[in-house]
Short mmCIF file of C-alpha atoms in Angstrom, two decimals:
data_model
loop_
_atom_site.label_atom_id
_atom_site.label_comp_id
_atom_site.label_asym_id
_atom_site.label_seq_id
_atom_site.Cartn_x
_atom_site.Cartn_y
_atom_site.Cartn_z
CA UNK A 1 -44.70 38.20 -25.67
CA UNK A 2 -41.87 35.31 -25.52
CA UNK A 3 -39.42 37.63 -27.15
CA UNK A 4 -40.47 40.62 -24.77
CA UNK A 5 -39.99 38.43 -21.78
CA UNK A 6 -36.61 37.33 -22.65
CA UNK A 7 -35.73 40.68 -23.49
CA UNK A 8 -36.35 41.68 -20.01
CA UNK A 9 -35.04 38.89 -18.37
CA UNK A 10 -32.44 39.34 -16.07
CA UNK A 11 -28.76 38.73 -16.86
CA UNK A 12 -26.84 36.51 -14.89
CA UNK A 13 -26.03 37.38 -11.56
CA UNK A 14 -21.47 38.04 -11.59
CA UNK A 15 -19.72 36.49 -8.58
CA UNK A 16 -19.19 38.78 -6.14
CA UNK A 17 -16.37 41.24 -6.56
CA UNK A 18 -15.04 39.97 -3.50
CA UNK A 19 -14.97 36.42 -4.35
CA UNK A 20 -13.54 37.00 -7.44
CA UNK A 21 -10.62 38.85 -5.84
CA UNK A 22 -10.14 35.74 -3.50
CA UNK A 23 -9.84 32.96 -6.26
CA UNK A 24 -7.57 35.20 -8.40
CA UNK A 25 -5.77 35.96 -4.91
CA UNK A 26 -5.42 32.20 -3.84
CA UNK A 27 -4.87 30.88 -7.31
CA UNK A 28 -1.44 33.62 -8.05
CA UNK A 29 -0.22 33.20 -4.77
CA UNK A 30 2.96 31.02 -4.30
CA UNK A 31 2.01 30.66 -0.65
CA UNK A 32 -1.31 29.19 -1.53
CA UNK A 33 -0.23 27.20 -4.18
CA UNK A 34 2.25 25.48 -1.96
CA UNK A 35 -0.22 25.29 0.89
CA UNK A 36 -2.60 23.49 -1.21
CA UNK A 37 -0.38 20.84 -2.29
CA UNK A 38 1.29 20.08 0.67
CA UNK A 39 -2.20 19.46 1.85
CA UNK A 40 -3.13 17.55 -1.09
CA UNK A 41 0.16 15.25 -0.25
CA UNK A 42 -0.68 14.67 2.90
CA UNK A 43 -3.89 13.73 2.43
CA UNK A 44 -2.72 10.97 -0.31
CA UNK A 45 0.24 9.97 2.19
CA UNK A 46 -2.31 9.49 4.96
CA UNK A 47 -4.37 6.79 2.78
CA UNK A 48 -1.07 5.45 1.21
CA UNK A 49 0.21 4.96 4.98
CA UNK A 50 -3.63 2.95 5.79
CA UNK A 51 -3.48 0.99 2.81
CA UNK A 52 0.30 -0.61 3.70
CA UNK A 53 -0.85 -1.19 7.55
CA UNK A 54 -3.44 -3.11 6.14
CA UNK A 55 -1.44 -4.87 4.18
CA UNK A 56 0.90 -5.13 6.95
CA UNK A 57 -1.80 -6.78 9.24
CA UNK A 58 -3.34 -9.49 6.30
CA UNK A 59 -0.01 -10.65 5.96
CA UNK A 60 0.60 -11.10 10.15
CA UNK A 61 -2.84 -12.61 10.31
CA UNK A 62 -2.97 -15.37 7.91
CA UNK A 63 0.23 -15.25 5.84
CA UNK A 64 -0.27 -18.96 4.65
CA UNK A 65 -3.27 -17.26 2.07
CA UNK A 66 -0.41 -15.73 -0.44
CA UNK A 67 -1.35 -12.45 -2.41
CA UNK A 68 -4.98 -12.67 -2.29
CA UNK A 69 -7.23 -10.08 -4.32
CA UNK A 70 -7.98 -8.12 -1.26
CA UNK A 71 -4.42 -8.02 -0.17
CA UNK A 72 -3.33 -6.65 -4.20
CA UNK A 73 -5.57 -4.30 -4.02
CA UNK A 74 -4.38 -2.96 -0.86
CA UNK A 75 -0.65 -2.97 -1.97
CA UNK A 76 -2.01 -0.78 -5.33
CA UNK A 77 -3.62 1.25 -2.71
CA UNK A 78 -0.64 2.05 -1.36
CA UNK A 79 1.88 2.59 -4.14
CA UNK A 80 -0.66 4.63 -6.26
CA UNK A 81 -1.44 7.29 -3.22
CA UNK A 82 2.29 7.33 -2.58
CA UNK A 83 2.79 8.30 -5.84
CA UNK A 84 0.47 11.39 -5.81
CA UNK A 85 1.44 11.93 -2.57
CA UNK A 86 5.14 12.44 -3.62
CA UNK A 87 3.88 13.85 -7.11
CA UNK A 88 2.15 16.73 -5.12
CA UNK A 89 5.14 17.22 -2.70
CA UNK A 90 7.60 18.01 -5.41
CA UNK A 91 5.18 19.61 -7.84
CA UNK A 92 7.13 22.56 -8.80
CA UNK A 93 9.79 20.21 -9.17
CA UNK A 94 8.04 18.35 -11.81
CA UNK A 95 6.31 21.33 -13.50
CA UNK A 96 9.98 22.00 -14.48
CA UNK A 97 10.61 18.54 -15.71
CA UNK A 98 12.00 18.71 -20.06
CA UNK A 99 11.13 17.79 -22.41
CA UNK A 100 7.42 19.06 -21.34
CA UNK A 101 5.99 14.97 -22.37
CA UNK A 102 7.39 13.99 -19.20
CA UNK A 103 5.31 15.93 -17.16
CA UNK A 104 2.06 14.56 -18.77
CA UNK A 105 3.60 11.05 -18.05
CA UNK A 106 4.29 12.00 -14.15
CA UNK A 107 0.85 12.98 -13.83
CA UNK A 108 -1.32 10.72 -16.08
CA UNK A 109 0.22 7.46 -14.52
CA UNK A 110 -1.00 7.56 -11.71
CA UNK A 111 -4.30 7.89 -13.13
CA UNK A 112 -4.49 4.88 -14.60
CA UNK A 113 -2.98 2.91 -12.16
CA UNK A 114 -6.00 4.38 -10.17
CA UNK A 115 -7.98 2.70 -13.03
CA UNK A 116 -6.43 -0.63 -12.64
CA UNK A 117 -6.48 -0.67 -8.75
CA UNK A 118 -10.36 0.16 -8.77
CA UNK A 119 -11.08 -2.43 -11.78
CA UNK A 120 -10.20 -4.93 -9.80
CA UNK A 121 -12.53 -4.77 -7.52
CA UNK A 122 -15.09 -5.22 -10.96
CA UNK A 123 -13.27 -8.41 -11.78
CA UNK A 124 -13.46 -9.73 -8.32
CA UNK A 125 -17.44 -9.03 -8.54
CA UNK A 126 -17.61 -10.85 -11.85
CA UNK A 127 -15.40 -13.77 -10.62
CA UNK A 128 -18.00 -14.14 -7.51
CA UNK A 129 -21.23 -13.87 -10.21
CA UNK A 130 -19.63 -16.65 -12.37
CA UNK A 131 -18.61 -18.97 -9.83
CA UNK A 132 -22.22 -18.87 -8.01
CA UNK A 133 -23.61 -19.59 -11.45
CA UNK A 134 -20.99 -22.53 -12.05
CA UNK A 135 -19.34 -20.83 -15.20
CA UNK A 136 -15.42 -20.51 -16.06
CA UNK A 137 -13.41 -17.74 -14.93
CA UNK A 138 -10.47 -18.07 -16.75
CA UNK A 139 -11.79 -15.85 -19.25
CA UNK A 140 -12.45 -12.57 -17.25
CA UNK A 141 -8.84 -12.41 -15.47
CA UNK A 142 -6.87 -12.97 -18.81
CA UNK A 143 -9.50 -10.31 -20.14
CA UNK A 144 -8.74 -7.98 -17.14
CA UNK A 145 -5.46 -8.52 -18.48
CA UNK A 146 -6.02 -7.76 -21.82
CA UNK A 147 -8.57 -4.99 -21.57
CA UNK A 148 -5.70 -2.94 -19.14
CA UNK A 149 -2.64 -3.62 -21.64
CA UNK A 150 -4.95 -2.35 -24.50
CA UNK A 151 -5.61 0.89 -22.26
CA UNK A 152 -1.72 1.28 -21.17
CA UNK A 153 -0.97 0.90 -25.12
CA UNK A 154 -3.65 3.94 -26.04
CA UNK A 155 -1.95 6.01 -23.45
CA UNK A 156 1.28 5.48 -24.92
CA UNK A 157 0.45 6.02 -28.33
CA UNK A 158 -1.75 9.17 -27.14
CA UNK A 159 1.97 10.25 -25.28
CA UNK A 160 3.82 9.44 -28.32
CA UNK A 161 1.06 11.74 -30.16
CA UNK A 162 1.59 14.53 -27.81
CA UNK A 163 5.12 14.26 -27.86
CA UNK A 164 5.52 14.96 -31.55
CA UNK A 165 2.82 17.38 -32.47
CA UNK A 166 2.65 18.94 -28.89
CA UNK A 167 -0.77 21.32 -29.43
CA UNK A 168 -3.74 21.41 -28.05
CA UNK A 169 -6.04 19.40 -30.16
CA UNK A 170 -3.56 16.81 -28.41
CA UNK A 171 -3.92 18.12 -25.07
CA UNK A 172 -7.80 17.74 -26.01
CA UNK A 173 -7.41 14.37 -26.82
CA UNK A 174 -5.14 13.35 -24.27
CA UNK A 175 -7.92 14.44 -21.70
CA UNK A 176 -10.92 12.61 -23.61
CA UNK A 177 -9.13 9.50 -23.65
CA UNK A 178 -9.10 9.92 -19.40
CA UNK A 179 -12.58 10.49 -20.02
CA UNK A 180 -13.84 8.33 -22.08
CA UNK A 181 -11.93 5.66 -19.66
CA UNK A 182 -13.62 6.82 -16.70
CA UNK A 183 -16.77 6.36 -17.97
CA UNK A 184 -16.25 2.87 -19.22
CA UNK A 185 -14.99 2.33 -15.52
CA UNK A 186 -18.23 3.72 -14.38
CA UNK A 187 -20.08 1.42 -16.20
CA UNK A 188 -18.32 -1.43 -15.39
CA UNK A 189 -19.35 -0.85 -11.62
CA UNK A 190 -22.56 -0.58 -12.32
CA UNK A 191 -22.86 -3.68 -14.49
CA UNK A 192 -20.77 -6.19 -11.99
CA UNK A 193 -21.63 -4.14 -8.63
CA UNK A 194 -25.48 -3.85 -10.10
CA UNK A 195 -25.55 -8.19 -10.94
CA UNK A 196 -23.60 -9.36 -7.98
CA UNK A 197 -26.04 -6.79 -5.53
CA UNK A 198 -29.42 -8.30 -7.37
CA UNK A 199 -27.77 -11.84 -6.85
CA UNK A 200 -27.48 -11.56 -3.12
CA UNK A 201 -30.68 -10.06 -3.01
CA UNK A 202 -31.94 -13.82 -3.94
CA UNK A 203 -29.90 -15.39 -1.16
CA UNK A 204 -32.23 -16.23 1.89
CA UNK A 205 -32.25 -13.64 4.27
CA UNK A 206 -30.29 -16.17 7.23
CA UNK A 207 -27.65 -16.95 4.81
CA UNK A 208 -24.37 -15.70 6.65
CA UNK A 209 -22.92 -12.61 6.38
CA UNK A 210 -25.75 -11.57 3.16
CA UNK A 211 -26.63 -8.14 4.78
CA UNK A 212 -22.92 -6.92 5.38
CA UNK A 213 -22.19 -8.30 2.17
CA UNK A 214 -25.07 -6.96 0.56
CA UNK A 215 -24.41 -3.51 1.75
CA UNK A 216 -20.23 -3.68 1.33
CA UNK A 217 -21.39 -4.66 -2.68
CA UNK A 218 -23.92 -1.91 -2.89
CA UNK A 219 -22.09 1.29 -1.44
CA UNK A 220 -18.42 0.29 -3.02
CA UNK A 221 -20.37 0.30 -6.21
CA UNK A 222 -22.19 3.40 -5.36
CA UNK A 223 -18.93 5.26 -4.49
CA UNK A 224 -16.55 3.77 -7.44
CA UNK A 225 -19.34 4.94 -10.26
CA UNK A 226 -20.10 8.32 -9.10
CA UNK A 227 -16.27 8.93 -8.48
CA UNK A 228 -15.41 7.58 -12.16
CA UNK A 229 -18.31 9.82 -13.58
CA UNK A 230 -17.03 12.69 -11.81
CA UNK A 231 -13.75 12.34 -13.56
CA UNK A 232 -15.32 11.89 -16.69
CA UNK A 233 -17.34 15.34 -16.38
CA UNK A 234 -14.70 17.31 -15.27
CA UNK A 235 -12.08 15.95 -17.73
CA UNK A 236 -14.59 17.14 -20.35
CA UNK A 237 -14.74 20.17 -18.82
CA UNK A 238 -10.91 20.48 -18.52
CA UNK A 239 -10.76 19.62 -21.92
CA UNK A 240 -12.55 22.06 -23.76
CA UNK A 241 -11.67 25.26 -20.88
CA UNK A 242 -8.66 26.63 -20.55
CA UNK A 243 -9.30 28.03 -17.18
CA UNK A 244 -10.16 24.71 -15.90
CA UNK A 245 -6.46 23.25 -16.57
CA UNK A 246 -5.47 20.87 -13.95
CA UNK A 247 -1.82 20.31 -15.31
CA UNK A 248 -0.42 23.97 -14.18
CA UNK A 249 0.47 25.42 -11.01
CA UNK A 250 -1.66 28.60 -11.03
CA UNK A 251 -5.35 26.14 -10.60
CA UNK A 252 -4.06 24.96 -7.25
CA UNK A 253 -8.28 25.52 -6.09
CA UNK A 254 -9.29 23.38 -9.20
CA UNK A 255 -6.57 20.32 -8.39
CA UNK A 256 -7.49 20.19 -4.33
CA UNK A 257 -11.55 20.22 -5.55
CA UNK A 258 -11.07 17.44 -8.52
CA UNK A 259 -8.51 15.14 -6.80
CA UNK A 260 -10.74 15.66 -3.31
CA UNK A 261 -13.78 14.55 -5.11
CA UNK A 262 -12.07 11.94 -7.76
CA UNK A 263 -9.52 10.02 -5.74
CA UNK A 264 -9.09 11.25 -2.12
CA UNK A 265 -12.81 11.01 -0.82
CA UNK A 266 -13.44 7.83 -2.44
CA UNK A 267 -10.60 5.61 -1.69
CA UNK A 268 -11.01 6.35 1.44
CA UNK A 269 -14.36 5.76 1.43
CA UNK A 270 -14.18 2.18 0.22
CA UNK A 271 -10.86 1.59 2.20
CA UNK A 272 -12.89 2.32 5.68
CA UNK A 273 -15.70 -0.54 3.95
CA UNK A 274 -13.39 -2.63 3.22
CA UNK A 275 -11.54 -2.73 5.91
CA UNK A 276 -12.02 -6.30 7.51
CA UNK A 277 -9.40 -8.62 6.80
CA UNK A 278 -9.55 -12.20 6.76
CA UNK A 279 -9.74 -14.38 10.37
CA UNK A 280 -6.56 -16.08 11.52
CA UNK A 281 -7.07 -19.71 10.78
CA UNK A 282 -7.83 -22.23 13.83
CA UNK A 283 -6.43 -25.70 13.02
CA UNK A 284 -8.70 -28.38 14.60
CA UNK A 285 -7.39 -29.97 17.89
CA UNK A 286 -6.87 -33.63 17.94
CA UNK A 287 -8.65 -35.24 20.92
CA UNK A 288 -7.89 -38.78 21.19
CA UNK A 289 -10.69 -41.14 21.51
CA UNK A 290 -11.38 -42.98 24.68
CA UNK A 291 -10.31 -45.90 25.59
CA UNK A 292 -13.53 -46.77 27.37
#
């Protein structure tokens, strides 16, 4: 009966014809393809442009604070979006770029200064658990430090790889490495985002500012490990499908969906929650005591 029933299942229902015909339209079409990017650009250059205001503005308000976290994170806000902004602005420039390694290194980069902008935001979290438990900190910013020139080597020697046996079990492995990153991004939200949420969840519910704070910890994290997962499962994906190749002109449908989903939608996300900067400082007045 099993057997009989699956022999007269179904088959899966095709995309429509005309469907189809679009994607394969939009996806060969030079106009498209350029139409899509220029979009894409734009869209980075917008954020990249929000990022240095608010840079701009935390240095006018209380320039005496130096580079603060929130005011480095800002800055790698900015020069990471103007990056893919420019990258997606000249990409048929750069899909010409020789030898072919160089392209790989144009568009990975960015990538993983994506990585190092948004792990910040983990080490800040961590730095805040410690500190309310009265441990040393000194340990997780030279690790932050350690942990990202032990990536930046990989990617290198993954380069270097591609570079000299340029195939696609190398391709393959180039995109797992993004991957495998991504998740261990994701989980490092969830681990510092989850402890520092549960530890504000103790503070009494007067304490200053513990519901905006509460709520800043709990959707940054929310956003930053979904977006890191999504990378993950569609750099698998891209991995081990042809069709689903983000590094060549003729996906320009595929690029606007992943980097709209991955990078764009996100960072702006957390940029518009994390948008307060810090209050100008008020000096005390000096009132003179009466001589009465």
């Amino acid at each position: 009966m099993a057997a009989a029933a699956l022999l007269s299942a179904p088959a899966p229902v095709p995309l429509p014809a005309a469907f189809a015909g679009w994607w394969e339209h939009v996806n060969g079409s030079p106009a498209w393809q350029d139409g899509i990017f220029w979009a894409l650009a734009a869209l980075y250059g917008l954020i990249a442009a929000s990022s240095f205001i608010q840079v701009a503005r935390i240095q006018h308000r209380v320039p005496e604070y130096g580079w603060t976290t929130q005011k480095v994170f800002q800055f790698l806000n900015f020069l990471v979006n103007g990056a893919r902004c420019s990258i997606f602005a000249f990409r048929r420039q750069v899909q010409l770029v020789n030898p072919q390694i160089f392209q790989h290194v144009i568009l990975d980069l960015p990538g993983l200064a994506f990585f190092t902008t948004y792990a910040m935001l983990a080490l800040f979290w961590a730095e805040i658990s410690y500190q309310a438990r009265g441990l040393d900190t000194d340990g997780l910013r030279s690790g932050f430090y350690t942990i990202n020139g032990v990536v930046y080597a990989m990617q290198v020697l993954v380069w270097v790889l591609l570079w000299l046996n340029p195939n696609s079990s190398m391709l393959v492995l180039s995109k797992l490495f993004i991957a495998g990153l991504s998740f261990s991004a994701a989980l490092g939200f969830l681990l510092y985002g989850g402890r520092l949420f549960l530890m504000l969840k103790r503070f009494p519910i007067e304490s200053k500012g513990r519901q905006q704070k509460l709520s800043e910890v709990g959707r940054v994290a929310a956003i930053c490990s979904c977006c890191f997962l999504a990378r993950c499962v569609m750099m698998c994906f891209a991995a081990f499908n042809k069709d689903a190749d983000l590094d060549v002109l003729d996906h320009p449908i595929l690029n606007f969906i992943y980097y709209l989903l991955v990078e764009i939608v996100p960072s702006a996300l957390v940029l518009y929650i994390l948008r307060r900067i810090p209050s100008k400082l008020k000096l005390a007045r000096y009132h003179p005591l009466s001589s009465g």
